[in-house]
Amino acid sequence: QVQLVESGGGQVQAGGSLRLSCAASGHTFSQYAMAWFRQAPGKQREFVGGMLWSGHGKKYADSVEGRFTLSKDAAENTVYLQMNDLKYEDTAVYYCATKPNKLAAFGSWGQGTQVTVSS
């Protein structure tokens, strides 16, 4: 079992930046990959970006490619999502999640952190 705690959300003007953190604890050694998802009011949850637990194999949604960057502090078991040039449409609750193997679903989720971008 892995516990995930997100932080770093807030309110920012369009064009600004935020860095989200996802602190993992528990059986992190057994995890295969992690990802960030987001859900805006009235919309389905969508994939933002993800990578292997090693930090390799980063992938991003087209909507954030070139603006968002994943990184990981292995010593702290913390994953970061640096978000630059934020747009109004980035407003959502952001969640981090992990999965234990390639075929599994993302089964461990954090509580989410709100990001609000004002235009």
mmCIF file of N, CA and C in Angstrom:
data_model
loop_
_atom_site.group_PDB
_atom_site.id
_atom_site.type_symbol
_atom_site.label_atom_id
_atom_site.label_comp_id
_atom_site.label_asym_id
_atom_site.label_seq_id
_atom_site.Cartn_x
_atom_site.Cartn_y
_atom_site.Cartn_z
ATOM 1 N N GLN A 1 0.845 -1.193 0.000
ATOM 2 C CA GLN A 1 0.000 0.000 0.000
ATOM 3 C C GLN A 1 0.880 1.242 0.000
ATOM 4 N N VAL A 2 0.485 2.196 -0.800
ATOM 5 C CA VAL A 2 1.220 3.456 -0.918
ATOM 6 C C VAL A 2 0.301 4.593 -0.522
ATOM 7 N N GLN A 3 0.824 5.503 0.257
ATOM 8 C CA GLN A 3 0.073 6.703 0.619
ATOM 9 C C GLN A 3 0.662 7.886 -0.151
ATOM 10 N N LEU A 4 -0.215 8.704 -0.703
ATOM 11 C CA LEU A 4 0.203 9.846 -1.518
ATOM 12 C C LEU A 4 -0.436 11.114 -0.976
ATOM 13 N N VAL A 5 0.371 12.156 -0.856
ATOM 14 C CA VAL A 5 -0.135 13.436 -0.370
ATOM 15 C C VAL A 5 0.327 14.528 -1.322
ATOM 16 N N GLU A 6 -0.628 15.192 -1.961
ATOM 17 C CA GLU A 6 -0.308 16.290 -2.869
ATOM 18 C C GLU A 6 -0.302 17.618 -2.112
ATOM 19 N N SER A 7 0.483 18.532 -2.624
ATOM 20 C CA SER A 7 0.501 19.889 -2.081
ATOM 21 C C SER A 7 0.984 20.836 -3.176
ATOM 22 N N GLY A 8 0.865 22.119 -2.917
ATOM 23 C CA GLY A 8 1.399 23.112 -3.841
ATOM 24 C C GLY A 8 0.367 23.804 -4.704
ATOM 25 N N GLY A 9 -0.876 23.389 -4.591
ATOM 26 C CA GLY A 9 -1.902 24.044 -5.378
ATOM 27 C C GLY A 9 -2.161 25.454 -4.878
ATOM 28 N N GLY A 10 -2.937 26.183 -5.638
ATOM 29 C CA GLY A 10 -3.272 27.544 -5.243
ATOM 30 C C GLY A 10 -3.901 28.292 -6.393
ATOM 31 N N GLN A 11 -3.963 29.595 -6.223
ATOM 32 C CA GLN A 11 -4.536 30.456 -7.246
ATOM 33 C C GLN A 11 -3.437 31.283 -7.878
ATOM 34 N N VAL A 12 -3.464 31.361 -9.194
ATOM 35 C CA VAL A 12 -2.428 32.083 -9.926
ATOM 36 C C VAL A 12 -3.052 32.715 -11.160
ATOM 37 N N GLN A 13 -2.472 33.792 -11.624
ATOM 38 C CA GLN A 13 -2.952 34.425 -12.846
ATOM 39 C C GLN A 13 -2.441 33.673 -14.063
ATOM 40 N N ALA A 14 -3.156 33.805 -15.142
ATOM 41 C CA ALA A 14 -2.734 33.183 -16.385
ATOM 42 C C ALA A 14 -1.327 33.651 -16.744
ATOM 43 N N GLY A 15 -0.522 32.694 -17.176
ATOM 44 C CA GLY A 15 0.873 32.967 -17.484
ATOM 45 C C GLY A 15 1.812 32.690 -16.331
ATOM 46 N N GLY A 16 1.248 32.462 -15.162
ATOM 47 C CA GLY A 16 2.057 32.202 -13.979
ATOM 48 C C GLY A 16 2.473 30.753 -13.864
ATOM 49 N N SER A 17 3.110 30.439 -12.734
ATOM 50 C CA SER A 17 3.651 29.095 -12.518
ATOM 51 C C SER A 17 3.282 28.580 -11.131
ATOM 52 N N LEU A 18 3.212 27.283 -11.039
ATOM 53 C CA LEU A 18 3.039 26.592 -9.756
ATOM 54 C C LEU A 18 3.833 25.296 -9.821
ATOM 55 N N ARG A 19 4.254 24.823 -8.664
ATOM 56 C CA ARG A 19 4.879 23.505 -8.602
ATOM 57 C C ARG A 19 4.116 22.648 -7.612
ATOM 58 N N LEU A 20 3.574 21.561 -8.112
ATOM 59 C CA LEU A 20 2.864 20.614 -7.275
ATOM 60 C C LEU A 20 3.828 19.539 -6.789
ATOM 61 N N SER A 21 3.586 19.080 -5.573
ATOM 62 C CA SER A 21 4.381 18.003 -4.992
ATOM 63 C C SER A 21 3.478 16.823 -4.675
ATOM 64 N N CYS A 22 4.042 15.649 -4.796
ATOM 65 C CA CYS A 22 3.349 14.417 -4.424
ATOM 66 C C CYS A 22 4.312 13.602 -3.591
ATOM 67 N N ALA A 23 4.075 13.580 -2.281
ATOM 68 C CA ALA A 23 4.931 12.851 -1.359
ATOM 69 C C ALA A 23 4.384 11.443 -1.172
ATOM 70 N N ALA A 24 5.221 10.455 -1.422
ATOM 71 C CA ALA A 24 4.809 9.057 -1.328
ATOM 72 C C ALA A 24 5.426 8.405 -0.102
ATOM 73 N N SER A 25 4.660 7.551 0.545
ATOM 74 C CA SER A 25 5.159 6.785 1.679
ATOM 75 C C SER A 25 4.543 5.386 1.617
ATOM 76 N N GLY A 26 5.107 4.501 2.403
ATOM 77 C CA GLY A 26 4.631 3.117 2.386
ATOM 78 C C GLY A 26 5.454 2.279 1.420
ATOM 79 N N HIS A 27 4.823 1.384 0.714
ATOM 80 C CA HIS A 27 5.528 0.433 -0.159
ATOM 81 C C HIS A 27 5.888 1.056 -1.505
ATOM 82 N N THR A 28 6.628 2.137 -1.462
ATOM 83 C CA THR A 28 6.975 2.820 -2.700
ATOM 84 C C THR A 28 7.913 1.991 -3.565
ATOM 85 N N PHE A 29 8.686 1.097 -2.958
ATOM 86 C CA PHE A 29 9.638 0.299 -3.714
ATOM 87 C C PHE A 29 8.939 -0.646 -4.677
ATOM 88 N N SER A 30 7.651 -0.918 -4.423
ATOM 89 C CA SER A 30 6.914 -1.869 -5.248
ATOM 90 C C SER A 30 6.167 -1.202 -6.395
ATOM 91 N N GLN A 31 6.327 0.099 -6.529
ATOM 92 C CA GLN A 31 5.563 0.810 -7.551
ATOM 93 C C GLN A 31 6.280 0.799 -8.898
ATOM 94 N N TYR A 32 5.486 0.729 -9.956
ATOM 95 C CA TYR A 32 5.998 0.682 -11.319
ATOM 96 C C TYR A 32 6.012 2.059 -11.980
ATOM 97 N N ALA A 33 4.963 2.820 -11.762
ATOM 98 C CA ALA A 33 4.848 4.115 -12.411
ATOM 99 C C ALA A 33 3.961 5.030 -11.594
ATOM 100 N N MET A 34 4.071 6.312 -11.865
ATOM 101 C CA MET A 34 3.199 7.288 -11.246
ATOM 102 C C MET A 34 2.714 8.250 -12.313
ATOM 103 N N ALA A 35 1.647 8.952 -11.996
ATOM 104 C CA ALA A 35 1.103 9.915 -12.945
ATOM 105 C C ALA A 35 0.335 10.998 -12.217
ATOM 106 N N TRP A 36 0.193 12.110 -12.901
ATOM 107 C CA TRP A 36 -0.685 13.182 -12.452
ATOM 108 C C TRP A 36 -1.924 13.190 -13.350
ATOM 109 N N PHE A 37 -3.065 13.350 -12.700
ATOM 110 C CA PHE A 37 -4.329 13.495 -13.394
ATOM 111 C C PHE A 37 -4.970 14.791 -12.919
ATOM 112 N N ARG A 38 -5.962 15.257 -13.628
ATOM 113 C CA ARG A 38 -6.700 16.425 -13.176
ATOM 114 C C ARG A 38 -8.168 16.282 -13.545
ATOM 115 N N GLN A 39 -8.992 16.952 -12.768
ATOM 116 C CA GLN A 39 -10.420 16.930 -13.029
ATOM 117 C C GLN A 39 -10.992 18.317 -12.796
ATOM 118 N N ALA A 40 -11.544 18.878 -13.849
ATOM 119 C CA ALA A 40 -12.197 20.181 -13.781
ATOM 120 C C ALA A 40 -13.679 19.969 -13.508
ATOM 121 N N PRO A 41 -14.352 20.967 -12.959
ATOM 122 C CA PRO A 41 -15.787 20.833 -12.670
ATOM 123 C C PRO A 41 -16.577 20.452 -13.920
ATOM 124 N N GLY A 42 -17.382 19.413 -13.783
ATOM 125 C CA GLY A 42 -18.228 18.993 -14.888
ATOM 126 C C GLY A 42 -17.523 18.220 -15.979
ATOM 127 N N LYS A 43 -16.246 17.910 -15.773
ATOM 128 C CA LYS A 43 -15.481 17.181 -16.785
ATOM 129 C C LYS A 43 -14.932 15.895 -16.210
ATOM 130 N N GLN A 44 -14.571 15.006 -17.113
ATOM 131 C CA GLN A 44 -13.973 13.749 -16.684
ATOM 132 C C GLN A 44 -12.522 13.967 -16.274
ATOM 133 N N ARG A 45 -12.064 13.104 -15.414
ATOM 134 C CA ARG A 45 -10.657 13.139 -15.029
ATOM 135 C C ARG A 45 -9.796 12.832 -16.249
ATOM 136 N N GLU A 46 -8.704 13.561 -16.392
ATOM 137 C CA GLU A 46 -7.840 13.350 -17.540
ATOM 138 C C GLU A 46 -6.385 13.234 -17.123
ATOM 139 N N PHE A 47 -5.647 12.499 -17.926
ATOM 140 C CA PHE A 47 -4.215 12.294 -17.712
ATOM 141 C C PHE A 47 -3.462 13.579 -18.028
ATOM 142 N N VAL A 48 -2.524 13.938 -17.165
ATOM 143 C CA VAL A 48 -1.701 15.127 -17.376
ATOM 144 C C VAL A 48 -0.283 14.733 -17.771
ATOM 145 N N GLY A 49 0.316 13.857 -16.998
ATOM 146 C CA GLY A 49 1.675 13.409 -17.281
ATOM 147 C C GLY A 49 2.031 12.258 -16.373
ATOM 148 N N GLY A 50 2.990 11.451 -16.789
ATOM 149 C CA GLY A 50 3.380 10.315 -15.983
ATOM 150 C C GLY A 50 4.762 9.821 -16.345
ATOM 151 N N MET A 51 5.293 8.989 -15.492
ATOM 152 C CA MET A 51 6.624 8.425 -15.722
ATOM 153 C C MET A 51 6.776 7.144 -14.930
ATOM 154 N N LEU A 52 7.796 6.376 -15.295
ATOM 155 C CA LEU A 52 8.132 5.202 -14.514
ATOM 156 C C LEU A 52 8.628 5.645 -13.147
ATOM 157 N N TRP A 53 8.511 4.778 -12.177
ATOM 158 C CA TRP A 53 8.904 5.142 -10.828
ATOM 159 C C TRP A 53 10.400 5.484 -10.767
ATOM 160 N N SER A 54 11.169 4.966 -11.706
ATOM 161 C CA SER A 54 12.594 5.286 -11.770
ATOM 162 C C SER A 54 12.852 6.718 -12.202
ATOM 163 N N GLY A 55 11.837 7.355 -12.775
ATOM 164 C CA GLY A 55 11.994 8.712 -13.292
ATOM 165 C C GLY A 55 12.144 8.774 -14.794
ATOM 166 N N HIS A 56 12.247 7.606 -15.420
ATOM 167 C CA HIS A 56 12.386 7.553 -16.870
ATOM 168 C C HIS A 56 11.030 7.461 -17.557
ATOM 169 N N GLY A 57 11.056 7.586 -18.882
ATOM 170 C CA GLY A 57 9.848 7.357 -19.668
ATOM 171 C C GLY A 57 8.765 8.384 -19.461
ATOM 172 N N LYS A 58 9.129 9.641 -19.336
ATOM 173 C CA LYS A 58 8.133 10.678 -19.096
ATOM 174 C C LYS A 58 7.232 10.896 -20.311
ATOM 175 N N LYS A 59 5.969 11.039 -20.034
ATOM 176 C CA LYS A 59 4.988 11.320 -21.078
ATOM 177 C C LYS A 59 4.040 12.399 -20.583
ATOM 178 N N TYR A 60 3.564 13.223 -21.518
ATOM 179 C CA TYR A 60 2.681 14.324 -21.172
ATOM 180 C C TYR A 60 1.477 14.359 -22.104
ATOM 181 N N ALA A 61 0.388 14.867 -21.596
ATOM 182 C CA ALA A 61 -0.763 15.128 -22.451
ATOM 183 C C ALA A 61 -0.396 16.250 -23.425
ATOM 184 N N ASP A 62 -0.987 16.203 -24.604
ATOM 185 C CA ASP A 62 -0.690 17.227 -25.614
ATOM 186 C C ASP A 62 -0.986 18.630 -25.085
ATOM 187 N N SER A 63 -1.998 18.734 -24.255
ATOM 188 C CA SER A 63 -2.431 20.046 -23.773
ATOM 189 C C SER A 63 -1.417 20.710 -22.837
ATOM 190 N N VAL A 64 -0.499 19.925 -22.276
ATOM 191 C CA VAL A 64 0.469 20.498 -21.333
ATOM 192 C C VAL A 64 1.899 20.351 -21.810
ATOM 193 N N GLU A 65 2.109 19.622 -22.900
ATOM 194 C CA GLU A 65 3.460 19.396 -23.434
ATOM 195 C C GLU A 65 4.166 20.724 -23.641
ATOM 196 N N GLY A 66 5.395 20.825 -23.131
ATOM 197 C CA GLY A 66 6.177 22.044 -23.278
ATOM 198 C C GLY A 66 5.938 23.056 -22.178
ATOM 199 N N ARG A 67 4.896 22.870 -21.393
ATOM 200 C CA ARG A 67 4.601 23.805 -20.285
ATOM 201 C C ARG A 67 4.787 23.153 -18.926
ATOM 202 N N PHE A 68 4.489 21.861 -18.834
ATOM 203 C CA PHE A 68 4.577 21.124 -17.580
ATOM 204 C C PHE A 68 5.776 20.183 -17.617
ATOM 205 N N THR A 69 6.409 20.002 -16.467
ATOM 206 C CA THR A 69 7.576 19.133 -16.385
ATOM 207 C C THR A 69 7.517 18.282 -15.126
ATOM 208 N N LEU A 70 7.723 16.980 -15.307
ATOM 209 C CA LEU A 70 7.788 16.045 -14.184
ATOM 210 C C LEU A 70 9.218 15.911 -13.703
ATOM 211 N N SER A 71 9.366 15.759 -12.400
ATOM 212 C CA SER A 71 10.678 15.442 -11.844
ATOM 213 C C SER A 71 10.472 14.659 -10.559
ATOM 214 N N LYS A 72 11.563 14.077 -10.086
ATOM 215 C CA LYS A 72 11.454 13.246 -8.889
ATOM 216 C C LYS A 72 12.671 13.412 -7.999
ATOM 217 N N ASP A 73 12.418 13.512 -6.733
ATOM 218 C CA ASP A 73 13.475 13.486 -5.722
ATOM 219 C C ASP A 73 13.430 12.096 -5.101
ATOM 220 N N ALA A 74 14.331 11.221 -5.555
ATOM 221 C CA ALA A 74 14.294 9.836 -5.110
ATOM 222 C C ALA A 74 14.529 9.718 -3.604
ATOM 223 N N ALA A 75 15.392 10.548 -3.071
ATOM 224 C CA ALA A 75 15.710 10.460 -1.651
ATOM 225 C C ALA A 75 14.495 10.791 -0.793
ATOM 226 N N GLU A 76 13.664 11.704 -1.293
ATOM 227 C CA GLU A 76 12.498 12.122 -0.534
ATOM 228 C C GLU A 76 11.227 11.389 -0.960
ATOM 229 N N ASN A 77 11.338 10.518 -1.963
ATOM 230 C CA ASN A 77 10.156 9.842 -2.506
ATOM 231 C C ASN A 77 9.064 10.842 -2.854
ATOM 232 N N THR A 78 9.472 11.918 -3.476
ATOM 233 C CA THR A 78 8.541 12.976 -3.841
ATOM 234 C C THR A 78 8.631 13.240 -5.336
ATOM 235 N N VAL A 79 7.483 13.367 -5.951
ATOM 236 C CA VAL A 79 7.404 13.678 -7.378
ATOM 237 C C VAL A 79 6.830 15.080 -7.529
ATOM 238 N N TYR A 80 7.381 15.808 -8.474
ATOM 239 C CA TYR A 80 6.965 17.182 -8.675
ATOM 240 C C TYR A 80 6.355 17.361 -10.066
ATOM 241 N N LEU A 81 5.444 18.294 -10.144
ATOM 242 C CA LEU A 81 4.897 18.715 -11.434
ATOM 243 C C LEU A 81 5.068 20.228 -11.510
ATOM 244 N N GLN A 82 6.066 20.643 -12.283
ATOM 245 C CA GLN A 82 6.291 22.071 -12.490
ATOM 246 C C GLN A 82 5.374 22.530 -13.610
ATOM 247 N N MET A 83 4.549 23.511 -13.312
ATOM 248 C CA MET A 83 3.570 23.991 -14.285
ATOM 249 C C MET A 83 3.869 25.446 -14.609
ATOM 250 N N ASN A 84 4.239 25.684 -15.853
ATOM 251 C CA ASN A 84 4.555 27.036 -16.307
ATOM 252 C C ASN A 84 3.541 27.502 -17.340
ATOM 253 N N ASP A 85 3.499 28.807 -17.547
ATOM 254 C CA ASP A 85 2.588 29.394 -18.545
ATOM 255 C C ASP A 85 1.176 28.844 -18.365
ATOM 256 N N LEU A 86 0.698 28.900 -17.138
ATOM 257 C CA LEU A 86 -0.615 28.339 -16.842
ATOM 258 C C LEU A 86 -1.717 29.078 -17.568
ATOM 259 N N LYS A 87 -2.721 28.313 -17.966
ATOM 260 C CA LYS A 87 -3.856 28.847 -18.688
ATOM 261 C C LYS A 87 -5.132 28.610 -17.886
ATOM 262 N N TYR A 88 -6.160 29.382 -18.211
ATOM 263 C CA TYR A 88 -7.422 29.253 -17.486
ATOM 264 C C TYR A 88 -7.907 27.807 -17.515
ATOM 265 N N GLU A 89 -7.722 27.159 -18.658
ATOM 266 C CA GLU A 89 -8.210 25.786 -18.818
ATOM 267 C C GLU A 89 -7.408 24.754 -18.025
ATOM 268 N N ASP A 90 -6.337 25.182 -17.363
ATOM 269 C CA ASP A 90 -5.608 24.284 -16.475
ATOM 270 C C ASP A 90 -6.267 24.215 -15.098
ATOM 271 N N THR A 91 -7.264 25.035 -14.863
ATOM 272 C CA THR A 91 -7.962 25.021 -13.578
ATOM 273 C C THR A 91 -8.612 23.665 -13.341
ATOM 274 N N ALA A 92 -8.268 23.040 -12.218
ATOM 275 C CA ALA A 92 -8.771 21.707 -11.907
ATOM 276 C C ALA A 92 -8.236 21.280 -10.551
ATOM 277 N N VAL A 93 -8.765 20.158 -10.075
ATOM 278 C CA VAL A 93 -8.148 19.482 -8.944
ATOM 279 C C VAL A 93 -7.139 18.495 -9.527
ATOM 280 N N TYR A 94 -5.925 18.559 -9.028
ATOM 281 C CA TYR A 94 -4.853 17.709 -9.533
ATOM 282 C C TYR A 94 -4.584 16.580 -8.548
ATOM 283 N N TYR A 95 -4.474 15.373 -9.083
ATOM 284 C CA TYR A 95 -4.243 14.181 -8.284
ATOM 285 C C TYR A 95 -2.987 13.463 -8.763
ATOM 286 N N CYS A 96 -2.235 12.911 -7.835
ATOM 287 C CA CYS A 96 -1.175 12.002 -8.232
ATOM 288 C C CYS A 96 -1.623 10.575 -7.907
ATOM 289 N N ALA A 97 -1.079 9.646 -8.660
ATOM 290 C CA ALA A 97 -1.469 8.253 -8.509
ATOM 291 C C ALA A 97 -0.310 7.352 -8.881
ATOM 292 N N THR A 98 -0.318 6.141 -8.354
ATOM 293 C CA THR A 98 0.705 5.169 -8.691
ATOM 294 C C THR A 98 0.061 3.831 -9.037
ATOM 295 N N LYS A 99 0.858 2.997 -9.731
ATOM 296 C CA LYS A 99 0.408 1.636 -10.010
ATOM 297 C C LYS A 99 1.582 0.689 -9.844
ATOM 298 N N PRO A 100 1.303 -0.567 -9.456
ATOM 299 C CA PRO A 100 2.371 -1.498 -9.108
ATOM 300 C C PRO A 100 3.009 -2.234 -10.276
ATOM 301 N N ASN A 101 2.355 -2.278 -11.414
ATOM 302 C CA ASN A 101 2.940 -2.928 -12.580
ATOM 303 C C ASN A 101 2.326 -2.337 -13.838
ATOM 304 N N LYS A 102 2.890 -2.741 -14.971
ATOM 305 C CA LYS A 102 2.532 -2.136 -16.251
ATOM 306 C C LYS A 102 1.060 -2.342 -16.598
ATOM 307 N N LEU A 103 0.508 -3.486 -16.254
ATOM 308 C CA LEU A 103 -0.859 -3.808 -16.667
ATOM 309 C C LEU A 103 -1.911 -3.366 -15.648
ATOM 310 N N ALA A 104 -1.479 -2.991 -14.461
ATOM 311 C CA ALA A 104 -2.430 -2.628 -13.418
ATOM 312 C C ALA A 104 -2.988 -1.239 -13.647
ATOM 313 N N ALA A 105 -4.129 -1.004 -13.038
ATOM 314 C CA ALA A 105 -4.680 0.345 -13.038
ATOM 315 C C ALA A 105 -3.982 1.179 -11.965
ATOM 316 N N PHE A 106 -4.119 2.471 -12.081
ATOM 317 C CA PHE A 106 -3.593 3.336 -11.022
ATOM 318 C C PHE A 106 -4.483 3.136 -9.804
ATOM 319 N N GLY A 107 -3.907 2.509 -8.769
ATOM 320 C CA GLY A 107 -4.727 2.109 -7.640
ATOM 321 C C GLY A 107 -4.556 2.928 -6.385
ATOM 322 N N SER A 108 -3.449 3.656 -6.261
ATOM 323 C CA SER A 108 -3.220 4.494 -5.091
ATOM 324 C C SER A 108 -3.338 5.949 -5.530
ATOM 325 N N TRP A 109 -4.154 6.691 -4.812
ATOM 326 C CA TRP A 109 -4.431 8.078 -5.183
ATOM 327 C C TRP A 109 -4.266 8.995 -3.983
ATOM 328 N N GLY A 110 -3.850 10.213 -4.267
ATOM 329 C CA GLY A 110 -3.824 11.230 -3.235
ATOM 330 C C GLY A 110 -5.188 11.895 -3.122
ATOM 331 N N GLN A 111 -5.266 12.856 -2.220
ATOM 332 C CA GLN A 111 -6.543 13.523 -1.960
ATOM 333 C C GLN A 111 -6.813 14.664 -2.934
ATOM 334 N N GLY A 112 -5.793 15.073 -3.669
ATOM 335 C CA GLY A 112 -5.969 16.130 -4.650
ATOM 336 C C GLY A 112 -5.580 17.498 -4.118
ATOM 337 N N THR A 113 -5.182 18.370 -5.032
ATOM 338 C CA THR A 113 -4.869 19.751 -4.675
ATOM 339 C C THR A 113 -5.455 20.663 -5.759
ATOM 340 N N GLN A 114 -6.093 21.721 -5.328
ATOM 341 C CA GLN A 114 -6.812 22.604 -6.248
ATOM 342 C C GLN A 114 -5.847 23.593 -6.904
ATOM 343 N N VAL A 115 -5.957 23.701 -8.206
ATOM 344 C CA VAL A 115 -5.231 24.720 -8.966
ATOM 345 C C VAL A 115 -6.268 25.589 -9.664
ATOM 346 N N THR A 116 -6.193 26.881 -9.402
ATOM 347 C CA THR A 116 -7.133 27.825 -10.009
ATOM 348 C C THR A 116 -6.342 28.884 -10.760
ATOM 349 N N VAL A 117 -6.618 29.003 -12.041
ATOM 350 C CA VAL A 117 -5.928 29.985 -12.880
ATOM 351 C C VAL A 117 -6.943 31.037 -13.305
ATOM 352 N N SER A 118 -6.653 32.266 -12.975
ATOM 353 C CA SER A 118 -7.555 33.352 -13.322
ATOM 354 C C SER A 118 -7.061 34.033 -14.598
ATOM 355 N N SER A 119 -8.005 34.388 -15.423
ATOM 356 C CA SER A 119 -7.633 34.987 -16.709
ATOM 357 C C SER A 119 -7.541 36.501 -16.597
#
